[in-house]
Tab-separated table of N, CA and C and ligand atoms in Angstrom:
chain	number	residue	atom	x	y	z
A	13	MET	N	-20.936	15.513	1.953
A	13	MET	CA	-20.071	14.906	2.754
A	13	MET	C	-18.760	14.547	2.032
A	14	LYS	N	-17.454	15.271	2.539
A	14	LYS	CA	-16.288	15.074	1.934
A	14	LYS	C	-16.023	13.398	1.713
A	15	SER	N	-15.480	13.596	0.496
A	15	SER	CA	-14.552	12.337	0.244
A	15	SER	C	-13.211	12.340	0.077
A	16	LEU	N	-12.350	11.601	0.782
A	16	LEU	CA	-10.706	11.592	0.396
A	16	LEU	C	-10.479	10.260	-0.595
A	17	ILE	N	-9.438	10.851	-1.280
A	17	ILE	CA	-8.838	9.330	-2.083
A	17	ILE	C	-8.155	8.776	-1.095
A	18	ILE	N	-8.402	7.544	-0.922
A	18	ILE	CA	-7.365	6.664	0.251
A	18	ILE	C	-6.097	6.130	-0.584
A	19	ARG	N	-4.911	6.589	-0.087
A	19	ARG	CA	-3.807	6.169	-0.683
A	19	ARG	C	-2.579	5.705	0.180
A	20	PRO	N	-1.785	5.258	0.489
A	20	PRO	CA	-1.034	4.885	1.795
A	20	PRO	C	-0.169	6.026	1.596
A	21	GLY	N	0.005	6.629	3.052
A	21	GLY	CA	0.762	7.801	2.484
A	21	GLY	C	1.189	8.185	4.079
A	22	VAL	N	1.889	9.459	4.444
A	22	VAL	CA	2.431	9.683	5.763
A	22	VAL	C	2.437	11.326	5.702
A	23	ALA	N	2.130	11.860	6.951
A	23	ALA	CA	2.228	13.177	7.003
A	23	ALA	C	3.745	13.774	7.237
A	24	ASN	N	4.054	15.201	7.029
A	24	ASN	CA	5.040	15.937	6.963
A	24	ASN	C	5.218	15.952	8.463
A	25	LYS	N	6.719	15.232	8.853
A	25	LYS	CA	7.187	15.185	10.408
A	25	LYS	C	6.816	16.724	10.762
A	26	ALA	N	6.998	17.735	10.223
A	26	ALA	CA	6.826	19.096	10.815
A	26	ALA	C	5.279	19.593	11.503
A	27	LEU	N	4.480	18.261	11.199
A	27	LEU	CA	3.134	18.620	11.431
A	27	LEU	C	2.802	17.141	12.429
A	28	TRP	N	3.611	16.517	13.138
A	28	TRP	CA	3.606	15.297	13.835
A	28	TRP	C	2.989	16.011	15.277
A	29	ASN	N	3.396	16.820	16.071
A	29	ASN	CA	2.928	16.990	17.239
A	29	ASN	C	2.277	18.467	17.324
A	30	PRO	N	1.221	18.754	16.365
A	30	PRO	CA	0.754	19.775	16.550
A	30	PRO	C	0.067	20.055	17.968
A	31	THR	N	-0.389	21.410	18.633
A	31	THR	CA	-1.038	21.820	19.642
A	31	THR	C	-2.362	20.961	19.289
A	32	ARG	N	-2.873	20.151	20.566
A	32	ARG	CA	-4.233	19.445	20.398
A	32	ARG	C	-5.272	20.355	20.813
A	33	THR	N	-6.253	20.492	20.383
A	33	THR	CA	-7.641	20.905	21.056
A	33	THR	C	-7.842	20.179	22.403
A	34	PRO	N	-8.087	20.819	23.393
A	34	PRO	CA	-8.338	19.921	24.694
A	34	PRO	C	-9.662	18.785	24.805
A	35	ARG	N	-8.861	17.775	25.400
A	35	ARG	CA	-10.022	16.530	25.298
A	35	ARG	C	-11.409	16.643	25.183
A	36	TRP	N	-12.005	17.666	26.199
A	36	TRP	CA	-13.416	17.548	26.511
A	36	TRP	C	-14.303	18.381	24.941
A	37	GLN	N	-12.983	19.572	24.610
A	37	GLN	CA	-13.584	19.949	23.346
A	37	GLN	C	-13.304	18.948	22.083
A	38	TRP	N	-12.139	18.390	22.074
A	38	TRP	CA	-12.284	17.436	21.146
A	38	TRP	C	-13.287	16.592	20.900
A	39	GLU	N	-14.081	15.843	21.997
A	39	GLU	CA	-15.092	14.629	21.856
A	39	GLU	C	-16.231	15.575	21.329
A	40	LYS	N	-16.649	16.834	21.623
A	40	LYS	CA	-17.439	17.547	21.000
A	40	LYS	C	-17.413	17.614	19.551
A	41	VAL	N	-16.143	18.004	18.926
A	41	VAL	CA	-15.947	18.226	17.733
A	41	VAL	C	-15.844	16.753	17.009
A	42	ARG	N	-15.441	15.967	17.639
A	42	ARG	CA	-15.844	14.501	17.084
A	42	ARG	C	-16.842	13.927	16.633
A	43	LYS	N	-17.980	14.443	17.813
A	43	LYS	CA	-18.837	13.975	17.761
A	43	LYS	C	-19.880	14.582	16.582
A	44	ALA	N	-19.479	16.030	16.382
A	44	ALA	CA	-20.425	16.980	15.359
A	44	ALA	C	-20.039	16.260	14.128
A	45	VAL	N	-18.765	15.888	14.214
A	45	VAL	CA	-18.035	15.512	12.640
A	45	VAL	C	-18.815	14.180	12.259
A	46	LEU	N	-18.735	13.099	13.197
A	46	LEU	CA	-19.610	11.859	12.792
A	46	LEU	C	-21.171	12.022	12.516
A	47	GLU	N	-21.699	13.255	13.351
A	47	GLU	CA	-23.152	13.427	12.929
A	47	GLU	C	-23.456	13.960	11.840
A	48	ARG	N	-22.555	14.695	11.076
A	48	ARG	CA	-22.434	15.676	10.243
A	48	ARG	C	-22.587	14.493	8.872
A	49	ASP	N	-21.648	13.253	9.194
A	49	ASP	CA	-21.470	12.544	7.997
A	49	ASP	C	-22.113	10.938	8.334
A	50	ASP	N	-22.896	10.977	9.324
A	50	ASP	CA	-23.653	9.786	9.474
A	50	ASP	C	-22.928	8.781	9.876
A	51	PHE	N	-21.756	9.025	10.769
A	51	PHE	CA	-20.894	7.772	10.857
A	51	PHE	C	-20.574	7.009	9.507
A	52	THR	N	-20.068	7.755	8.592
A	52	THR	CA	-19.905	6.979	7.587
A	52	THR	C	-18.504	7.385	7.409
A	53	CYS	N	-17.638	6.465	6.720
A	53	CYS	CA	-15.920	6.463	6.320
A	53	CYS	C	-16.147	7.499	4.950
A	54	GLY	N	-15.112	8.702	5.031
A	54	GLY	CA	-15.151	9.721	4.228
A	54	GLY	C	-14.300	8.886	2.793
A	55	GLY	N	-13.925	7.669	2.951
A	55	GLY	CA	-12.880	6.734	2.283
A	55	GLY	C	-13.591	5.885	1.382
A	56	CYS	N	-14.326	4.923	2.126
A	56	CYS	CA	-14.798	3.550	1.505
A	56	CYS	C	-16.409	3.518	1.683
A	57	GLY	N	-16.699	4.571	2.350
A	57	GLY	CA	-18.391	4.405	2.625
A	57	GLY	C	-18.761	3.551	3.627
A	58	HIS	N	-18.065	2.921	4.451
A	58	HIS	CA	-18.199	2.054	5.644
A	58	HIS	C	-18.988	2.749	6.520
A	59	ARG	N	-20.060	2.444	7.324
A	59	ARG	CA	-20.760	3.156	8.323
A	59	ARG	C	-20.788	2.157	9.172
A	60	ALA	N	-20.533	2.747	10.393
A	60	ALA	CA	-20.208	2.149	11.562
A	60	ALA	C	-20.394	3.032	13.004
A	61	ILE	N	-21.341	2.815	14.029
A	61	ILE	CA	-21.577	3.534	14.905
A	61	ILE	C	-20.359	3.658	16.069
A	62	LYS	N	-19.440	2.627	16.072
A	62	LYS	CA	-18.451	2.482	16.944
A	62	LYS	C	-17.266	2.253	16.255
A	63	GLY	N	-16.181	3.434	16.950
A	63	GLY	CA	-14.755	3.085	16.649
A	63	GLY	C	-14.576	3.897	15.080
A	64	MET	N	-15.442	4.829	14.755
A	64	MET	CA	-14.797	5.608	13.785
A	64	MET	C	-13.617	6.459	14.142
A	65	ASN	N	-12.632	6.740	13.203
A	65	ASN	CA	-11.716	7.723	13.477
A	65	ASN	C	-12.165	8.918	12.840
A	66	ILE	N	-11.039	9.785	13.280
A	66	ILE	CA	-11.541	11.273	12.703
A	66	ILE	C	-10.210	11.603	12.171
A	67	HIS	N	-10.082	12.182	10.772
A	67	HIS	CA	-8.624	12.117	10.050
A	67	HIS	C	-8.768	13.637	9.879
A	68	HIS	N	-7.735	14.565	9.968
A	68	HIS	CA	-7.187	15.882	9.858
A	68	HIS	C	-6.713	15.745	7.969
A	69	VAL	N	-7.973	16.411	7.044
A	69	VAL	CA	-7.406	16.196	6.000
A	69	VAL	C	-6.040	16.970	5.705
A	70	ASP	N	-5.979	18.346	6.161
A	70	ASP	CA	-4.715	19.008	5.986
A	70	ASP	C	-4.261	18.377	7.554
A	71	PRO	N	-2.906	17.429	7.564
A	71	PRO	CA	-2.165	17.390	8.724
A	71	PRO	C	-1.856	18.389	9.382
A	72	GLY	N	-1.954	18.134	10.560
A	72	GLY	CA	-1.444	19.507	11.664
A	72	GLY	C	-2.513	19.657	12.689
A	73	SER	N	-2.570	20.886	13.408
A	73	SER	CA	-3.532	21.230	14.419
A	73	SER	C	-4.897	21.775	13.991
A	74	ASP	N	-5.345	22.267	12.856
A	74	ASP	CA	-6.328	22.554	12.219
A	74	ASP	C	-7.860	21.557	12.764
A	75	ASP	N	-8.466	21.684	13.720
A	75	ASP	CA	-9.545	20.945	14.099
A	75	ASP	C	-10.851	21.660	13.904
A	76	SER	N	-10.824	22.597	12.690
A	76	SER	CA	-12.137	23.240	12.260
A	76	SER	C	-12.993	21.932	11.685
A	77	MET	N	-14.239	22.059	11.621
A	77	MET	CA	-15.188	21.029	11.057
A	77	MET	C	-14.690	20.629	9.422
A	78	THR	N	-14.456	21.835	8.630
A	78	THR	CA	-14.214	21.759	7.378
A	78	THR	C	-12.877	20.664	7.311
A	79	ASN	N	-12.023	20.756	8.421
A	79	ASN	CA	-10.539	19.787	8.046
A	79	ASN	C	-11.007	18.543	8.227
A	80	LEU	N	-11.810	18.097	8.952
A	80	LEU	CA	-11.995	16.696	9.769
A	80	LEU	C	-13.069	16.167	8.821
A	81	VAL	N	-12.658	14.692	8.898
A	81	VAL	CA	-13.596	13.731	8.029
A	81	VAL	C	-13.344	12.352	8.543
A	82	PRO	N	-14.773	11.503	8.904
A	82	PRO	CA	-14.397	10.533	9.558
A	82	PRO	C	-13.887	9.230	8.620
A	83	LEU	N	-13.084	8.589	9.327
A	83	LEU	CA	-12.390	7.654	8.651
A	83	LEU	C	-12.740	6.293	9.446
A	84	CYS	N	-13.118	5.052	8.512
A	84	CYS	CA	-13.027	3.906	9.183
A	84	CYS	C	-11.585	3.410	9.617
A	85	THR	N	-11.415	2.463	10.638
A	85	THR	CA	-10.049	2.082	11.127
A	85	THR	C	-9.586	1.466	9.718
A	86	ALA	N	-9.551	1.123	8.996
A	86	ALA	CA	-8.901	0.566	7.841
A	86	ALA	C	-8.450	1.682	6.838
A	87	CYS	N	-9.077	2.691	6.517
A	87	CYS	CA	-9.132	3.739	5.508
A	87	CYS	C	-7.715	4.765	6.418
A	88	HIS	N	-7.953	4.727	7.725
A	88	HIS	CA	-7.097	5.439	8.498
A	88	HIS	C	-5.667	4.676	8.521
A	89	ALA	N	-5.827	3.605	8.574
A	89	ALA	CA	-4.425	2.877	8.778
A	89	ALA	C	-3.513	3.205	7.472
A	90	VAL	N	-4.494	3.097	6.345
A	90	VAL	CA	-3.584	3.407	5.102
A	90	VAL	C	-3.195	4.697	4.701
A	91	MET	N	-4.159	5.462	5.433
A	91	MET	CA	-3.793	7.010	5.306
A	91	MET	C	-2.304	7.090	5.980
A	92	HIS	N	-2.381	6.411	7.170
A	92	HIS	CA	-1.119	6.666	8.027
A	92	HIS	C	-0.021	5.448	7.788
A	93	VAL	N	0.289	5.380	6.658
A	93	VAL	CA	0.929	3.668	6.339
A	93	VAL	C	2.156	3.664	6.800
A	94	GLY	N	3.005	4.653	7.481
A	94	GLY	CA	4.300	4.672	8.278
A	94	GLY	C	4.100	3.966	9.663
A	95	MET	N	3.120	4.398	10.303
A	95	MET	CA	2.627	3.940	11.502
A	95	MET	C	2.277	2.381	11.288
A	96	SER	N	1.432	2.413	10.066
A	96	SER	CA	0.906	0.720	10.201
A	96	SER	C	1.990	-0.096	9.575
A	97	LEU	N	2.965	0.212	8.945
A	97	LEU	CA	4.130	-0.545	8.647
A	97	LEU	C	4.955	-1.129	9.758
A	98	GLN	N	5.000	-0.006	10.778
A	98	GLN	CA	5.611	-0.336	11.989
A	98	GLN	C	4.735	-1.586	12.982
A	99	TYR	N	3.846	-0.890	13.068
A	99	TYR	CA	2.902	-2.092	13.778
A	99	TYR	C	3.110	-3.518	13.276
A	100	GLY	N	3.072	-3.644	11.649
A	100	GLY	CA	3.024	-4.662	11.160
A	100	GLY	C	1.844	-4.883	10.514
A	101	SER	N	1.040	-4.138	10.309
A	101	SER	CA	-0.663	-4.077	10.259
A	101	SER	C	-0.642	-4.267	8.772
A	102	VAL	N	0.024	-3.690	8.129
A	102	VAL	CA	0.125	-3.817	6.549
A	102	VAL	C	1.466	-4.276	5.848
A	103	GLU	N	1.025	-4.746	4.569
A	103	GLU	CA	2.428	-4.669	3.599
A	103	GLU	C	1.951	-3.898	2.384
A	104	ILE	N	3.396	-3.571	1.716
A	104	ILE	CA	3.096	-2.797	0.536
A	104	ILE	C	3.107	-3.736	-0.632
A	105	TRP	N	2.199	-3.526	-1.779
A	105	TRP	CA	2.361	-4.574	-2.806
A	105	TRP	C	2.043	-3.631	-3.981
A	106	GLU	N	1.951	-3.923	-5.171
A	106	GLU	CA	1.779	-3.832	-6.541
A	106	GLU	C	0.546	-4.360	-6.812
A	107	SER	N	-0.751	-3.607	-7.130
A	107	SER	CA	-1.891	-4.446	-6.819
A	107	SER	C	-2.661	-3.604	-8.409
A	108	ALA	N	-3.675	-4.614	-9.076
A	108	ALA	CA	-4.101	-4.010	-10.268
A	108	ALA	C	-5.612	-3.547	-9.721
A	109	ILE	N	-6.022	-4.112	-8.289
A	109	ILE	CA	-7.308	-3.525	-7.646
A	109	ILE	C	-6.658	-2.311	-6.779
A	110	ASP	N	-7.580	-1.497	-6.899
A	110	ASP	CA	-7.245	-0.223	-6.361
A	110	ASP	C	-7.482	-0.457	-4.673
A	111	GLN	N	-7.095	0.640	-4.102
A	111	GLN	CA	-6.713	0.875	-2.780
A	111	GLN	C	-8.124	0.348	-1.602
A	112	VAL	N	-9.147	1.331	-2.333
A	112	VAL	CA	-10.471	1.211	-1.891
A	112	VAL	C	-11.021	0.154	-1.968
A	113	ALA	N	-10.793	-0.778	-3.043
A	113	ALA	CA	-11.502	-1.967	-3.465
A	113	ALA	C	-10.766	-3.314	-2.228
A	114	ILE	N	-9.618	-2.882	-2.300
A	114	ILE	CA	-8.884	-4.024	-1.239
A	114	ILE	C	-9.399	-3.739	0.214
A	115	ILE	N	-9.844	-2.574	0.508
A	115	ILE	CA	-9.980	-2.330	1.764
A	115	ILE	C	-11.419	-3.259	2.014
A	116	ARG	N	-12.507	-2.843	0.859
A	116	ARG	CA	-13.724	-3.351	0.993
A	116	ARG	C	-13.658	-4.998	1.112
A	117	ALA	N	-12.918	-5.534	0.251
A	117	ALA	CA	-12.917	-6.811	-0.189
A	117	ALA	C	-12.400	-7.682	1.071
A	118	THR	N	-11.312	-7.153	1.782
A	118	THR	CA	-10.927	-7.463	3.077
A	118	THR	C	-11.859	-7.396	4.303
A	119	ARG	N	-12.479	-6.453	4.300
A	119	ARG	CA	-13.707	-6.332	5.243
A	119	ARG	C	-14.677	-7.297	4.825
A	120	ASP	N	-15.122	-7.438	3.338
A	120	ASP	CA	-16.228	-8.252	3.219
A	120	ASP	C	-15.828	-9.955	3.731
A	121	GLY	N	-14.437	-10.339	3.411
A	121	GLY	CA	-13.561	-11.478	3.470
A	121	GLY	C	-13.539	-11.947	5.230
A	122	VAL	N	-13.033	-10.767	5.779
A	122	VAL	CA	-13.189	-11.352	7.616
A	122	VAL	C	-14.868	-11.417	7.611
A	123	ARG	N	-15.589	-10.676	7.376
A	123	ARG	CA	-17.330	-10.729	7.772
A	123	ARG	C	-17.422	-12.132	7.615
A	124	LEU	N	-16.868	-12.878	6.503
A	124	LEU	CA	-17.209	-14.343	6.066
A	124	LEU	C	-16.418	-15.341	6.796
A	125	GLY	N	-15.477	-14.585	7.827
A	125	GLY	CA	-14.730	-15.598	8.428
A	125	GLY	C	-13.295	-15.953	7.947
A	126	LYS	N	-12.986	-15.390	6.674
A	126	LYS	CA	-11.607	-15.665	6.110
A	126	LYS	C	-10.342	-15.032	6.879
A	127	SER	N	-9.417	-15.808	6.551
A	127	SER	CA	-8.368	-15.201	7.270
A	127	SER	C	-7.752	-14.046	6.489
A	128	LEU	N	-6.796	-13.077	6.923
A	128	LEU	CA	-6.262	-12.264	6.013
A	128	LEU	C	-5.278	-12.546	5.059
A	129	ALA	N	-4.722	-13.730	5.131
A	129	ALA	CA	-3.582	-14.488	4.123
A	129	ALA	C	-4.646	-14.958	3.255
A	130	ALA	N	-6.173	-15.508	3.571
A	130	ALA	CA	-6.357	-15.926	2.366
A	130	ALA	C	-7.242	-15.194	1.714
A	131	VAL	N	-7.672	-13.674	2.169
A	131	VAL	CA	-7.943	-12.694	1.308
A	131	VAL	C	-6.842	-12.091	0.514
A	132	LYS	N	-5.825	-11.887	0.982
A	132	LYS	CA	-4.433	-11.215	0.389
A	132	LYS	C	-4.196	-12.206	-0.816
A	133	ALA	N	-4.692	-13.465	-0.634
A	133	ALA	CA	-4.101	-14.330	-1.821
A	133	ALA	C	-5.290	-14.377	-3.059
A	134	THR	N	-6.036	-13.397	-2.947
A	134	THR	CA	-6.821	-13.254	-4.141
A	134	THR	C	-6.650	-12.294	-4.800
A	135	PHE	N	-5.734	-11.309	-4.165
A	135	PHE	CA	-5.348	-9.980	-4.908
A	135	PHE	C	-4.451	-10.246	-6.263
A	136	ARG	N	-3.987	-11.171	-6.385
A	136	ARG	CA	-2.850	-11.381	-7.534
A	136	ARG	C	-1.874	-9.966	-7.209
A	137	LEU	N	-1.112	-10.331	-6.322
A	137	LEU	CA	-0.182	-8.885	-6.043
A	137	LEU	C	1.270	-9.133	-6.424
A	138	ARG	N	1.876	-7.857	-6.654
A	138	ARG	CA	3.496	-8.545	-7.426
A	138	ARG	C	4.206	-7.302	-6.159
A	139	ARG	N	5.232	-7.852	-6.159
A	139	ARG	CA	6.263	-7.167	-5.269
A	139	ARG	C	6.685	-5.910	-5.881
A	140	GLY	N	6.816	-4.964	-4.934
A	140	GLY	CA	7.270	-3.605	-5.408
A	140	GLY	C	8.909	-3.695	-5.424
A	141	ASP	N	9.594	-2.431	-5.372
A	141	ASP	CA	11.224	-2.689	-5.355
A	141	ASP	C	11.669	-2.684	-4.424
A	142	LEU	N	10.777	-2.767	-2.882
A	142	LEU	CA	11.303	-3.148	-1.367
A	142	LEU	C	10.595	-4.210	-0.707
A	143	ALA	N	11.014	-4.753	0.331
A	143	ALA	CA	10.433	-5.874	0.821
A	143	ALA	C	9.102	-5.343	0.899
A	144	PRO	N	7.833	-6.417	0.979
A	144	PRO	CA	6.573	-6.044	1.321
A	144	PRO	C	6.421	-5.131	2.666
A	145	ASP	N	7.035	-5.489	3.411
A	145	ASP	CA	6.889	-5.337	5.182
A	145	ASP	C	7.970	-3.955	5.261
A	146	SER	N	8.585	-3.574	4.606
A	146	SER	CA	9.783	-2.385	4.465
A	146	SER	C	9.204	-1.150	5.011
A	147	VAL	N	9.594	-0.877	6.224
A	147	VAL	CA	9.401	0.945	6.450
A	147	VAL	C	9.783	1.427	5.781
A	148	GLU	N	10.780	1.349	5.071
A	148	GLU	CA	11.609	2.006	4.129
A	148	GLU	C	10.671	2.665	3.135
A	149	TYR	N	9.532	2.067	2.853
A	149	TYR	CA	8.411	2.755	2.046
A	149	TYR	C	7.967	3.827	2.373
A	150	ALA	N	7.861	4.374	3.733
A	150	ALA	CA	7.479	5.153	4.325
A	150	ALA	C	8.600	6.178	4.304
A	151	ASN	N	9.559	5.910	4.842
A	151	ASN	CA	10.743	6.662	5.205
A	151	ASN	C	11.448	7.208	3.903
A	152	ARG	N	11.113	6.749	2.687
A	152	ARG	CA	11.583	7.243	1.807
A	152	ARG	C	10.708	8.335	1.038
A	153	MET	N	9.029	8.338	1.398
A	153	MET	CA	8.135	9.431	1.057
A	153	MET	C	8.455	10.425	2.179
A	154	LEU	N	8.849	10.044	3.471
A	154	LEU	CA	9.082	11.444	4.541
A	154	LEU	C	10.355	12.330	3.916
A	155	ARG	N	11.313	11.375	3.580
A	155	ARG	CA	12.791	12.196	2.945
A	155	ARG	C	12.649	13.063	1.612
A	156	GLY	N	11.405	12.556	0.825
A	156	GLY	CA	11.351	13.324	-0.447
A	156	GLY	C	10.388	14.259	-0.646
A	157	MET	N	9.612	14.315	0.484
A	157	MET	CA	8.305	14.901	0.352
A	157	MET	C	8.559	16.622	0.567
A	158	GLY	N	9.816	17.228	0.895
A	158	GLY	CA	10.302	18.670	1.276
A	158	GLY	C	9.149	19.317	1.862
A	159	ASP	N	8.351	20.310	1.589
A	159	ASP	CA	7.293	21.152	2.212
A	159	ASP	C	6.083	20.533	2.261
A	160	ALA	N	5.725	19.607	1.742
A	160	ALA	CA	4.331	18.960	1.165
A	160	ALA	C	3.754	18.486	2.684
A	161	PRO	N	2.467	18.632	2.755
A	161	PRO	CA	1.922	18.359	3.990
A	161	PRO	C	1.647	16.941	3.969
A	162	TRP	N	1.690	16.311	2.866
A	162	TRP	CA	1.313	14.846	3.156
A	162	TRP	C	1.729	14.474	1.575
A	163	ALA	N	2.300	12.900	1.746
A	163	ALA	CA	2.966	12.565	0.325
A	163	ALA	C	2.226	11.125	0.696
A	164	ALA	N	2.009	10.571	-0.837
A	164	ALA	CA	1.251	9.118	-0.866
A	164	ALA	C	2.218	8.508	-1.714
A	165	LEU	N	2.227	6.791	-1.753
A	165	LEU	CA	2.759	6.052	-2.466
A	165	LEU	C	2.234	5.912	-4.011
A	166	PRO	N	2.931	6.273	-5.249
A	166	PRO	CA	2.650	6.122	-6.439
A	166	PRO	C	1.650	4.730	-6.584
A	167	GLN	N	0.548	5.001	-7.584
A	167	GLN	CA	0.136	3.788	-7.988
A	167	GLN	C	0.966	2.635	-8.760
A	168	PRO	N	0.614	1.524	-8.904
A	168	PRO	CA	-0.200	0.763	-8.073
A	168	PRO	C	0.017	0.330	-7.000
A	169	LEU	N	1.235	0.826	-5.879
A	169	LEU	CA	1.388	0.316	-4.856
A	169	LEU	C	0.333	0.648	-3.991
A	170	CYS	N	-0.097	-0.575	-3.065
A	170	CYS	CA	-1.490	-0.261	-2.086
A	170	CYS	C	-0.843	-1.014	-1.069
A	171	ALA	N	-1.649	-0.616	-0.227
A	171	ALA	CA	-1.573	-1.425	1.232
A	171	ALA	C	-2.357	-2.696	1.305
A	172	VAL	N	-1.741	-3.719	1.721
A	172	VAL	CA	-2.619	-4.739	2.037
A	172	VAL	C	-2.784	-5.414	3.561
A	173	PHE	N	-3.769	-5.690	4.030
A	173	PHE	CA	-3.625	-5.822	5.773
A	173	PHE	C	-3.267	-7.232	5.795
A	174	VAL	N	-2.161	-7.705	6.724
A	174	VAL	CA	-1.759	-8.770	7.071
A	174	VAL	C	-1.955	-9.278	8.604
A	175	LYS	N	-2.053	-8.017	9.425
A	175	LYS	CA	-2.343	-8.330	10.821
A	175	LYS	C	-3.225	-6.869	11.418
A	176	PHE	N	-4.564	-6.997	11.059
A	176	PHE	CA	-5.422	-6.034	11.728
A	176	PHE	C	-6.726	-6.873	12.055
A	177	LYS	N	-7.086	-6.167	13.549
A	177	LYS	CA	-8.117	-6.678	13.925
A	177	LYS	C	-9.714	-5.898	14.214
A	178	THR	N	-9.208	-4.587	13.904
A	178	THR	CA	-10.356	-3.839	14.191
A	178	THR	C	-11.235	-3.422	13.108
A	179	TRP	N	-11.866	-4.359	12.472
A	179	TRP	CA	-12.730	-3.969	11.123
A	179	TRP	C	-13.842	-3.352	11.354
A	180	GLN	N	-14.353	-3.035	12.411
A	180	GLN	CA	-15.855	-2.624	12.628
A	180	GLN	C	-16.687	-3.251	12.034
A	181	LEU	N	-16.886	-4.600	12.227
A	181	LEU	CA	-18.030	-5.222	11.641
A	181	LEU	C	-19.416	-4.897	11.842
A	182	ALA	N	-19.485	-4.828	13.630
A	182	ALA	CA	-20.813	-4.515	13.944
A	182	ALA	C	-21.123	-3.086	14.603
A	183	ASP	N	-22.100	-2.587	14.698
A	183	ASP	CA	-22.425	-1.266	15.059
A	183	ASP	C	-22.323	-1.552	16.534
B	14	ZN	ZN1	-13.155	3.363	4.866
B	15	ZN	ZN1	-5.429	10.803	10.717
């Protein structure tokens, strides 16, 4: 099973609107990827039958099995942090706790009925050089990435969930 390092990142703009496999065919590929990896997130190891996303390891239109990995909704939101910042789902903070640990701790907290604000307060976060909700974090990566297919924020910057509902708590 392929495992990905989960970091807040953006895909190169040149790869944003690739030719997509037709829907009926995509559904078959999607099912095959999920079954191959037993419905388990390639980032944080969360397993859920419902709502798993399929992520392109190399962004673009390569829909071959080797380029696809299941990600939980939370890991996927981190891997496409530009969109998540636009939706207001996450903020960017410096954190001593790594990204996957933040995702796991947040999911566990939500499962126990804690609010995202209460979970966030346990992380001892420090502000980066921009406002935590600034989309500029993503824009800066897009401007500076050149021909790279994907760029990520440097550690210790992490995405912290502030408005996110799809935690896939039940099968
Ligand atoms: Zn995950
Ligand atoms: Zn993706």
